[in-house]
Tab-separated table of C-alpha atoms in Angstrom:
chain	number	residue	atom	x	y	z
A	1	UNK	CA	144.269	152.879	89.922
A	2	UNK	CA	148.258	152.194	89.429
A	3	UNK	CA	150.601	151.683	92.881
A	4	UNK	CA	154.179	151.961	92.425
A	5	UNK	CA	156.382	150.594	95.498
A	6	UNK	CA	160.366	151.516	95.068
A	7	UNK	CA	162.818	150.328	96.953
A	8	UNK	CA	165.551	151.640	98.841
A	9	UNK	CA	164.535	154.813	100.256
A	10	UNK	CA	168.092	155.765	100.862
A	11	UNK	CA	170.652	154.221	99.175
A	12	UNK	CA	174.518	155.409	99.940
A	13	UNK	CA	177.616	153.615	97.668
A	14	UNK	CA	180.904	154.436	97.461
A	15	UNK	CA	182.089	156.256	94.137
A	16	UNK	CA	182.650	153.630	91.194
A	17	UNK	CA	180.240	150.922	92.492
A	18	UNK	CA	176.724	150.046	90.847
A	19	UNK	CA	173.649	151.153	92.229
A	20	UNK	CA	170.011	149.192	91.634
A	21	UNK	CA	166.776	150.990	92.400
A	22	UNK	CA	163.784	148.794	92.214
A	23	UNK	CA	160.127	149.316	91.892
A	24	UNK	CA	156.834	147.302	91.397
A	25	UNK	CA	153.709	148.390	89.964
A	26	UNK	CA	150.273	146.653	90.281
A	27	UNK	CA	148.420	147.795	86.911
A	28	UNK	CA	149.179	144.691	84.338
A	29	UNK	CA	148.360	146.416	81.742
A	30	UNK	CA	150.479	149.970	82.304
A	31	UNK	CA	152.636	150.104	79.332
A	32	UNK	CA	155.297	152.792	79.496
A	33	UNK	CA	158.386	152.930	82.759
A	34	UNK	CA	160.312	156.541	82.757
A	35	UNK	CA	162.746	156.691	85.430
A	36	UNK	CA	163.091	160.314	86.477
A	37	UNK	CA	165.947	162.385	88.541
A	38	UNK	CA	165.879	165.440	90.751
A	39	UNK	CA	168.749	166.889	91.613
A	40	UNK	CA	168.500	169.760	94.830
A	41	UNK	CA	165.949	172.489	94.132
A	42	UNK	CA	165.428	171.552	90.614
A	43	UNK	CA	162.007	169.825	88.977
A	44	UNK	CA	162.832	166.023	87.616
A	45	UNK	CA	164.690	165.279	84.802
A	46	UNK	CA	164.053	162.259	82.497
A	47	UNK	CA	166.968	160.042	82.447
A	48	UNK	CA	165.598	157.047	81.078
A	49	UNK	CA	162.235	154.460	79.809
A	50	UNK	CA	160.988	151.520	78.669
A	51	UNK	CA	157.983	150.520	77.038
A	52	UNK	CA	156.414	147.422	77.832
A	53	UNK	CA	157.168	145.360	74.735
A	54	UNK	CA	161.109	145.402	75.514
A	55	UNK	CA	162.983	144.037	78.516
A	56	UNK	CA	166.170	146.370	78.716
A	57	UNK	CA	167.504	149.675	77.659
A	58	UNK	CA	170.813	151.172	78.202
A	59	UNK	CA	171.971	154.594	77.947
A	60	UNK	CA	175.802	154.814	78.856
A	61	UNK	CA	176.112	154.012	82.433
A	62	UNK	CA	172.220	153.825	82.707
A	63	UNK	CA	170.092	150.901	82.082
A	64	UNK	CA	166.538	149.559	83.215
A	65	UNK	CA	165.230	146.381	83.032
A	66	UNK	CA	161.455	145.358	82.771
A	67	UNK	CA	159.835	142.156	84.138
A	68	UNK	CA	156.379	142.529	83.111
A	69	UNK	CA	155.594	139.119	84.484
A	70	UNK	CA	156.620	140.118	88.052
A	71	UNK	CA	155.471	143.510	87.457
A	72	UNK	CA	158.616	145.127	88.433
A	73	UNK	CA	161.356	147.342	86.547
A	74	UNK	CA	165.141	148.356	87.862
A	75	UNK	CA	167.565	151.343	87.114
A	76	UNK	CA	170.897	150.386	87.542
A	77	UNK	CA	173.725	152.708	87.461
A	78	UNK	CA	177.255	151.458	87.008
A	79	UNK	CA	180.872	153.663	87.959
A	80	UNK	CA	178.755	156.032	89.488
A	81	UNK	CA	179.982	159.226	90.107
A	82	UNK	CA	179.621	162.310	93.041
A	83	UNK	CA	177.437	163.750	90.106
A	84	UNK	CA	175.009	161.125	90.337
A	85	UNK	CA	173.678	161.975	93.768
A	86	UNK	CA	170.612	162.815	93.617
A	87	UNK	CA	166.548	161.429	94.307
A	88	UNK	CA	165.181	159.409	91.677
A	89	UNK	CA	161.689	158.448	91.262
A	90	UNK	CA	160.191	155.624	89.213
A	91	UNK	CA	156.838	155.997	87.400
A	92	UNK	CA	154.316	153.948	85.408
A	93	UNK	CA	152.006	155.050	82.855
A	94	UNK	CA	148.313	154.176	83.789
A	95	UNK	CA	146.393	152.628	81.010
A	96	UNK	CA	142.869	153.698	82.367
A	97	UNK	CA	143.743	157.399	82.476
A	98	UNK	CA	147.184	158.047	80.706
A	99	UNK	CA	148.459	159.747	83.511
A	100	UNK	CA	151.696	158.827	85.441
A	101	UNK	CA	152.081	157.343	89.019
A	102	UNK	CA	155.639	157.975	90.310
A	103	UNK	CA	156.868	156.016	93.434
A	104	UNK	CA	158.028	157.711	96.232
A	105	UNK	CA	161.945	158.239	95.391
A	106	UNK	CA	165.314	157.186	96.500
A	107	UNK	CA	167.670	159.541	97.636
A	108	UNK	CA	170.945	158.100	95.986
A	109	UNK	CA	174.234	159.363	98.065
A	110	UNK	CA	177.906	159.009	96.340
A	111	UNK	CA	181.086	159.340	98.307
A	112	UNK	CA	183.755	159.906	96.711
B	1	UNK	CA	163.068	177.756	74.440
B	2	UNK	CA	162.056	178.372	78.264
B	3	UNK	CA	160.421	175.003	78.220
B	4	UNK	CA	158.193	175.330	81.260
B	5	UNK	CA	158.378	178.132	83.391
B	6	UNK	CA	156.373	178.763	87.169
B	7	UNK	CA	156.134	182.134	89.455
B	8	UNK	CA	156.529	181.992	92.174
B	9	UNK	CA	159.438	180.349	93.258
B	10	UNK	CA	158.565	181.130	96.779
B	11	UNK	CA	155.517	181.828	98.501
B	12	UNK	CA	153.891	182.263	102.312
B	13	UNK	CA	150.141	182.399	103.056
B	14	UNK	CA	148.169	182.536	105.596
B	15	UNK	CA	145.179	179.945	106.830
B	16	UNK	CA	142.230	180.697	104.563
B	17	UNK	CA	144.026	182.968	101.727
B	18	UNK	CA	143.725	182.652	98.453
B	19	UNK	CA	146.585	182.519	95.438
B	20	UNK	CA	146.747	181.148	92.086
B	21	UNK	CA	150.584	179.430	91.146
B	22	UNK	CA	151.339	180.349	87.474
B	23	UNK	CA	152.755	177.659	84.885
B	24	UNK	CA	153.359	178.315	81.261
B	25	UNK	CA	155.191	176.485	78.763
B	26	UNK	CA	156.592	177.475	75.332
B	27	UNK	CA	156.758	174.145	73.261
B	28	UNK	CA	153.797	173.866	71.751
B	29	UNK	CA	152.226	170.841	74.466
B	30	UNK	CA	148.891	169.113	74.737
B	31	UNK	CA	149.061	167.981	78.056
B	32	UNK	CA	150.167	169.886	81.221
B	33	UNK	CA	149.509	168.882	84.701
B	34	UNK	CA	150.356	169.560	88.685
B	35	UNK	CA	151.896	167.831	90.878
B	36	UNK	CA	152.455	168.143	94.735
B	37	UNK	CA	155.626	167.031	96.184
B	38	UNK	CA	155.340	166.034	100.169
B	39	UNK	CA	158.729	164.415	101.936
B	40	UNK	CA	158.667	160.878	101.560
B	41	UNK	CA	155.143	160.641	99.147
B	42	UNK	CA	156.919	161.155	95.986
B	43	UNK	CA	154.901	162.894	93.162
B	44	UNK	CA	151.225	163.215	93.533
B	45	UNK	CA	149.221	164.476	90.501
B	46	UNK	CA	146.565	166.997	91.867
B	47	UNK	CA	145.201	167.659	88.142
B	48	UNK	CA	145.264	167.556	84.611
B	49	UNK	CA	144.613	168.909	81.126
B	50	UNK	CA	144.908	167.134	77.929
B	51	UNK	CA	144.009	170.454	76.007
B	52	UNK	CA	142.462	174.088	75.917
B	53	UNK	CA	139.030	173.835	77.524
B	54	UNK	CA	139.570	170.041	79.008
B	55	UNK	CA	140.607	169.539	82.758
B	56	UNK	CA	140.247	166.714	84.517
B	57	UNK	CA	141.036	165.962	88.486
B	58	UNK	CA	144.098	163.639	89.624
B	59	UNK	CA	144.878	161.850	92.771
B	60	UNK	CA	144.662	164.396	94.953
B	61	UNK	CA	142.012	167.466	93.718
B	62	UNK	CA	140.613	168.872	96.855
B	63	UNK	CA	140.739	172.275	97.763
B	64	UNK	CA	142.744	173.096	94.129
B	65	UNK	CA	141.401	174.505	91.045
B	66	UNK	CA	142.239	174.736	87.671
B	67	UNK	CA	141.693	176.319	84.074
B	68	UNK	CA	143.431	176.169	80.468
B	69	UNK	CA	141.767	178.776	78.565
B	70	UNK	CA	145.272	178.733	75.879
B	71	UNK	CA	147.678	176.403	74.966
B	72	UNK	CA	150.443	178.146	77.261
B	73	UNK	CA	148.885	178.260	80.370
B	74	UNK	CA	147.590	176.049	82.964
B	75	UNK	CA	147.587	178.308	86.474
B	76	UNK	CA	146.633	176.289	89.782
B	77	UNK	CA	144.219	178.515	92.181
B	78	UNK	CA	144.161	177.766	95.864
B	79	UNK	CA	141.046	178.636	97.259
B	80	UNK	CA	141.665	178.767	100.342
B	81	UNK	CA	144.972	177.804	102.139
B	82	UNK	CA	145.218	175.118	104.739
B	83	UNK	CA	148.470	174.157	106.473
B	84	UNK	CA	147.959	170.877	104.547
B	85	UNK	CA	148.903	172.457	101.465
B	86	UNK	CA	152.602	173.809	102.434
B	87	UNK	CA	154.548	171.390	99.483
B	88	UNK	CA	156.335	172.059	96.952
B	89	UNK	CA	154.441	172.264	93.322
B	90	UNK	CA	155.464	171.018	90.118
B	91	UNK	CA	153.731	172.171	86.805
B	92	UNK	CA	154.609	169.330	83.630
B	93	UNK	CA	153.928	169.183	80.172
B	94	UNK	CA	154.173	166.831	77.351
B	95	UNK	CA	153.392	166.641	73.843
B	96	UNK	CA	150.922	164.719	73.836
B	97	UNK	CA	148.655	162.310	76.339
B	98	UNK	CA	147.753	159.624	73.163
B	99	UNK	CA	152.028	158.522	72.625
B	100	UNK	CA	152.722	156.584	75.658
B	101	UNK	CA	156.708	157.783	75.494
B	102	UNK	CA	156.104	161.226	75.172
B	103	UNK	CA	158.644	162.740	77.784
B	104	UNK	CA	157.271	164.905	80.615
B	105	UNK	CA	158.876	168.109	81.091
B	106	UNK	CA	159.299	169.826	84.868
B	107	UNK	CA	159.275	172.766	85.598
B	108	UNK	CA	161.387	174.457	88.234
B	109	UNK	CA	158.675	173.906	91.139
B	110	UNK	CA	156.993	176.538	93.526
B	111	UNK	CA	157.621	176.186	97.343
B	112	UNK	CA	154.512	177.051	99.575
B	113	UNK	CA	154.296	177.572	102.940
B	114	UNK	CA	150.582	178.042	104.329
B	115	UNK	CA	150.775	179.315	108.143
């Protein structure tokens, strides 16, 4: 089945910098990338995806990028913002069974 | 609407008890599914249903059970608590399993505690 490695666990930045979250996935042929945030006591939230057959997508201050060669995908956050503190997990669709696998989140701290 | 709703929000059990999580969801979705959320193991999918009448297991299966006799609902069952099972538990849906971009929906989770 799918493995998805992300990358930091933790990662602290001061308010207005960029953040990068990185993960890797091991399927070749999983074809869809939703990046996913949960704030405190809440369920995740979709903030963002990419399908295979394109190589970024912004939204705003959100993008990803896809390297399906290297198998790996980034959310970067610019001017972030107290707000943004939160965990966010990557996740690839598996082709075999059309379920997702989700890495194992990044707990994303803002100072302000 | 609710979008996806789960009772309890809260729950302790004791070793060997048994307790079925609710999870409903108003939108009209295909596929709804749990998860299990441990501290540093991310999202594990425990199991699945791509419609009424179909279930199918995840990642992690044992010592879970599951149903979809409507649309709506999709309750987990417990069948008998283990300390190993204190997580927290997410029910999802989506529209659809066939569209690869159909958006997963979360609902608000249940936190168990097996003593």
């Amino acid at each position: 089945g799918e493995n998805v490695e992300q990358h930091p666990s933790t990662l602290s930045v001061q308010e207005g910098d960029s953040a990068v979250i990185k993960c890797t996935y091991s399927d070749s042929a999983s074809n869809y990338f939703p990046w996913y945030k949960q704030e405190l006591g809440k369920g995740p939230q979709l903030i963002i995806d990419i399908r295979s057959n394109v190589g970024e997508k912004k939204d705003q201050r959100i993008a990803v990028t896809l390297n399906k060669t290297a198998k790996h995908f980034s959310l970067h956050i610019t001017e972030t913002q107290p707000e943004d503190s939160a965990v966010y997990f990557c996740a690839a669709r598996d082709s075999g069974y059309s379920t997702l696998t989700f890495g194992k989140g990044t707990m994303l701290l803002v100072s302000p | 609407n609710a979008g996806v709703t789960q009772t309890p929000k809260f729950q302790v059990l004791k070793t060997g008890q048994s307790m079925t999580l609710q999870c409903a969801q108003d939108m009209n979705h295909e596929y709804m599914s749990w998860y299990r959320q441990d501290p540093g193991m991310g999202l594990r999918l425990i199991h699945y249903s791509v419609g009424a009448g179909i279930t199918d297991q995840g990642e992690v299966p044992n010592g879970y059970n599951v149903s979809r006799s409507t649309t709506e609902d999709f309750p987990l069952r417990l069948l008998s608590a283990a300390p190993s099972q204190t997580s927290v538990y997410f029910c999802a849906s989506s529209y659809s399993r066939v569209r690869p971009t159909d958006t997963q929906y979360f609902g608000p989770g249940t936190r168990l505690t097996v003593l």
